[in-house]
């Protein structure tokens, strides 16, 4: 049975596609491709149908990641097929938990940086780089990569628990 993860930010053109690609690379490196799927979406539909922000694509390419992405809006009906919904900041976390049709679905929503033991527990947001310069995208990637290691460990534990 496939374990499904969806990363969510606001417009699905910067942070969430970045998190999706990095996590997918971690999953592939761990040999879990057949057991774990990752995708992404936005809380809002502003950029639906568009590609990722060119700065996101450039930063990912610079660090060896490829990205083929089309933005989409998160749908409430997806909760039933997802095992984990990963919010990129506290605003997304609140929006997604309000959108969740059940308490069980709301419990599926977690902040990405909660998986990074070195993150400041008082601020687990991945800041939106959209209105800033290239440095913001670099910082975003650094935070995503740091959290992805812990996220992979947590997902691996869930996947192995299912197989037991």
Tab-separated table of C-alpha atoms in Angstrom:
chain	number	residue	atom	x	y	z
A	1	UNK	CA	0.000	0.000	0.000
A	2	UNK	CA	1.443	3.350	-1.082
A	3	UNK	CA	2.066	6.066	1.517
A	4	UNK	CA	0.978	9.421	0.072
A	5	UNK	CA	2.378	12.828	1.076
A	6	UNK	CA	1.255	16.229	-0.214
A	7	UNK	CA	3.244	19.424	0.416
A	8	UNK	CA	1.175	22.613	0.577
A	9	UNK	CA	2.068	26.311	0.395
A	10	UNK	CA	0.022	29.259	-0.865
A	11	UNK	CA	0.332	29.282	-4.649
A	12	UNK	CA	2.157	25.996	-5.346
A	13	UNK	CA	4.922	27.646	-7.382
A	14	UNK	CA	7.774	28.118	-4.852
A	15	UNK	CA	7.944	26.315	-1.527
A	16	UNK	CA	5.688	23.285	-1.976
A	17	UNK	CA	7.069	22.154	-5.360
A	18	UNK	CA	10.560	22.601	-3.917
A	19	UNK	CA	9.652	20.412	-0.935
A	20	UNK	CA	8.030	17.837	-3.216
A	21	UNK	CA	11.117	17.510	-5.418
A	22	UNK	CA	13.592	17.355	-2.532
A	23	UNK	CA	11.529	14.796	-0.650
A	24	UNK	CA	11.027	12.707	-3.765
A	25	UNK	CA	14.821	12.656	-4.233
A	26	UNK	CA	15.235	11.483	-0.609
A	27	UNK	CA	12.604	8.771	-1.160
A	28	UNK	CA	14.372	7.589	-4.329
A	29	UNK	CA	17.775	7.549	-2.608
A	30	UNK	CA	16.254	5.440	0.182
A	31	UNK	CA	14.843	2.962	-2.345
A	32	UNK	CA	11.258	3.672	-1.286
A	33	UNK	CA	9.931	4.785	-4.710
A	34	UNK	CA	7.472	1.894	-4.854
A	35	UNK	CA	6.111	2.643	-1.391
A	36	UNK	CA	5.958	6.457	-1.114
A	37	UNK	CA	4.429	9.079	-3.421
A	38	UNK	CA	4.880	12.821	-3.034
A	39	UNK	CA	3.091	15.699	-4.714
A	40	UNK	CA	2.199	19.299	-3.918
A	41	UNK	CA	-0.564	21.874	-4.075
A	42	UNK	CA	-1.479	25.383	-2.969
A	43	UNK	CA	-4.095	26.589	-0.510
A	44	UNK	CA	-5.154	29.104	-3.161
A	45	UNK	CA	-5.693	28.709	-6.892
A	46	UNK	CA	-3.949	31.901	-8.013
A	47	UNK	CA	-1.303	30.104	-10.075
A	48	UNK	CA	-3.260	26.995	-11.005
A	49	UNK	CA	-2.037	25.608	-14.330
A	50	UNK	CA	1.223	27.576	-14.259
A	51	UNK	CA	4.729	26.200	-13.956
A	52	UNK	CA	6.967	26.720	-10.957
A	53	UNK	CA	8.536	30.116	-10.340
A	54	UNK	CA	11.695	30.356	-12.522
A	55	UNK	CA	13.751	31.172	-9.411
A	56	UNK	CA	12.588	27.921	-7.812
A	57	UNK	CA	13.544	25.991	-10.928
A	58	UNK	CA	16.956	27.718	-11.070
A	59	UNK	CA	17.832	27.068	-7.417
A	60	UNK	CA	16.762	23.450	-7.673
A	61	UNK	CA	18.759	22.928	-10.879
A	62	UNK	CA	21.793	24.562	-9.304
A	63	UNK	CA	21.615	21.921	-6.555
A	64	UNK	CA	21.039	18.963	-8.851
A	65	UNK	CA	17.244	18.657	-8.715
A	66	UNK	CA	14.993	18.542	-11.768
A	67	UNK	CA	11.463	19.941	-11.699
A	68	UNK	CA	8.540	19.428	-14.066
A	69	UNK	CA	5.615	21.081	-12.298
A	70	UNK	CA	2.143	22.459	-12.860
A	71	UNK	CA	0.518	24.366	-9.974
A	72	UNK	CA	-2.814	23.217	-8.577
A	73	UNK	CA	-5.065	23.997	-5.644
A	74	UNK	CA	-5.472	21.586	-2.725
A	75	UNK	CA	-8.916	19.982	-2.596
A	76	UNK	CA	-10.717	18.886	0.564
A	77	UNK	CA	-11.585	15.547	-1.050
A	78	UNK	CA	-7.859	14.660	-1.200
A	79	UNK	CA	-7.689	14.092	2.556
A	80	UNK	CA	-9.241	10.648	2.146
A	81	UNK	CA	-6.365	9.429	-0.072
A	82	UNK	CA	-3.487	11.175	1.713
A	83	UNK	CA	-1.538	9.855	4.677
A	84	UNK	CA	0.286	13.101	5.432
A	85	UNK	CA	-0.307	16.728	4.440
A	86	UNK	CA	2.787	18.864	4.990
A	87	UNK	CA	2.224	22.594	5.437
A	88	UNK	CA	5.069	24.996	4.742
A	89	UNK	CA	3.982	27.610	7.287
A	90	UNK	CA	1.569	28.125	10.176
A	91	UNK	CA	-0.990	29.903	7.972
A	92	UNK	CA	-1.174	26.888	5.678
A	93	UNK	CA	-1.409	24.607	8.719
A	94	UNK	CA	-4.452	26.520	10.036
A	95	UNK	CA	-6.115	26.666	6.609
A	96	UNK	CA	-5.637	22.942	5.985
A	97	UNK	CA	-6.840	21.918	9.438
A	98	UNK	CA	-9.986	24.045	8.962
A	99	UNK	CA	-10.497	22.430	5.560
A	100	UNK	CA	-10.127	18.900	6.941
A	101	UNK	CA	-13.499	17.118	7.013
A	102	UNK	CA	-12.699	15.083	10.155
A	103	UNK	CA	-10.478	15.264	13.245
A	104	UNK	CA	-8.521	12.320	11.833
A	105	UNK	CA	-7.867	14.264	8.632
A	106	UNK	CA	-6.854	17.374	10.585
A	107	UNK	CA	-4.304	15.249	12.455
A	108	UNK	CA	-2.652	14.395	9.115
A	109	UNK	CA	-1.519	18.026	8.723
A	110	UNK	CA	1.984	18.815	10.011
A	111	UNK	CA	4.507	21.604	9.544
A	112	UNK	CA	7.516	20.643	7.428
A	113	UNK	CA	10.084	22.140	9.773
A	114	UNK	CA	8.662	20.174	12.700
A	115	UNK	CA	10.747	17.338	11.207
A	116	UNK	CA	13.986	19.337	11.562
A	117	UNK	CA	15.391	18.859	15.082
A	118	UNK	CA	17.672	21.885	14.613
A	119	UNK	CA	14.762	24.236	13.753
A	120	UNK	CA	13.676	26.862	16.271
A	121	UNK	CA	10.470	25.396	17.709
A	122	UNK	CA	9.125	28.930	18.126
A	123	UNK	CA	9.264	29.558	14.370
A	124	UNK	CA	8.717	26.557	12.132
A	125	UNK	CA	7.666	28.524	9.044
A	126	UNK	CA	9.507	28.259	5.753
A	127	UNK	CA	9.347	31.946	4.724
A	128	UNK	CA	7.768	32.734	1.361
A	129	UNK	CA	10.594	33.723	-1.015
A	130	UNK	CA	8.264	34.979	-3.773
A	131	UNK	CA	8.598	38.724	-3.134
A	132	UNK	CA	12.316	38.637	-2.354
A	133	UNK	CA	15.521	37.900	-4.158
A	134	UNK	CA	17.399	34.744	-5.042
A	135	UNK	CA	18.778	34.442	-1.480
A	136	UNK	CA	15.260	33.711	-0.207
A	137	UNK	CA	14.989	30.757	-2.559
A	138	UNK	CA	18.389	29.463	-1.424
A	139	UNK	CA	17.302	29.795	2.226
A	140	UNK	CA	14.048	28.020	1.421
A	141	UNK	CA	15.900	25.099	-0.163
A	142	UNK	CA	18.237	24.864	2.824
A	143	UNK	CA	15.270	24.632	5.232
A	144	UNK	CA	13.470	22.108	3.022
A	145	UNK	CA	16.537	19.895	2.744
A	146	UNK	CA	17.161	20.002	6.494
A	147	UNK	CA	13.581	18.990	7.296
A	148	UNK	CA	13.392	16.328	4.581
A	149	UNK	CA	15.820	14.044	6.386
A	150	UNK	CA	13.619	13.888	9.484
A	151	UNK	CA	10.480	13.651	7.381
A	152	UNK	CA	11.901	10.682	5.498
A	153	UNK	CA	12.723	8.947	8.781
A	154	UNK	CA	9.152	9.486	10.035
A	155	UNK	CA	7.612	8.276	6.771
A	156	UNK	CA	9.937	5.255	6.636
A	157	UNK	CA	8.762	4.321	10.138
A	158	UNK	CA	5.118	4.528	9.008
A	159	UNK	CA	5.789	2.526	5.843
A	160	UNK	CA	7.683	-0.171	7.731
A	161	UNK	CA	4.912	-0.245	10.342
A	162	UNK	CA	2.391	-1.017	7.611
A	163	UNK	CA	4.521	-3.902	6.327
A	164	UNK	CA	4.854	-5.449	9.792
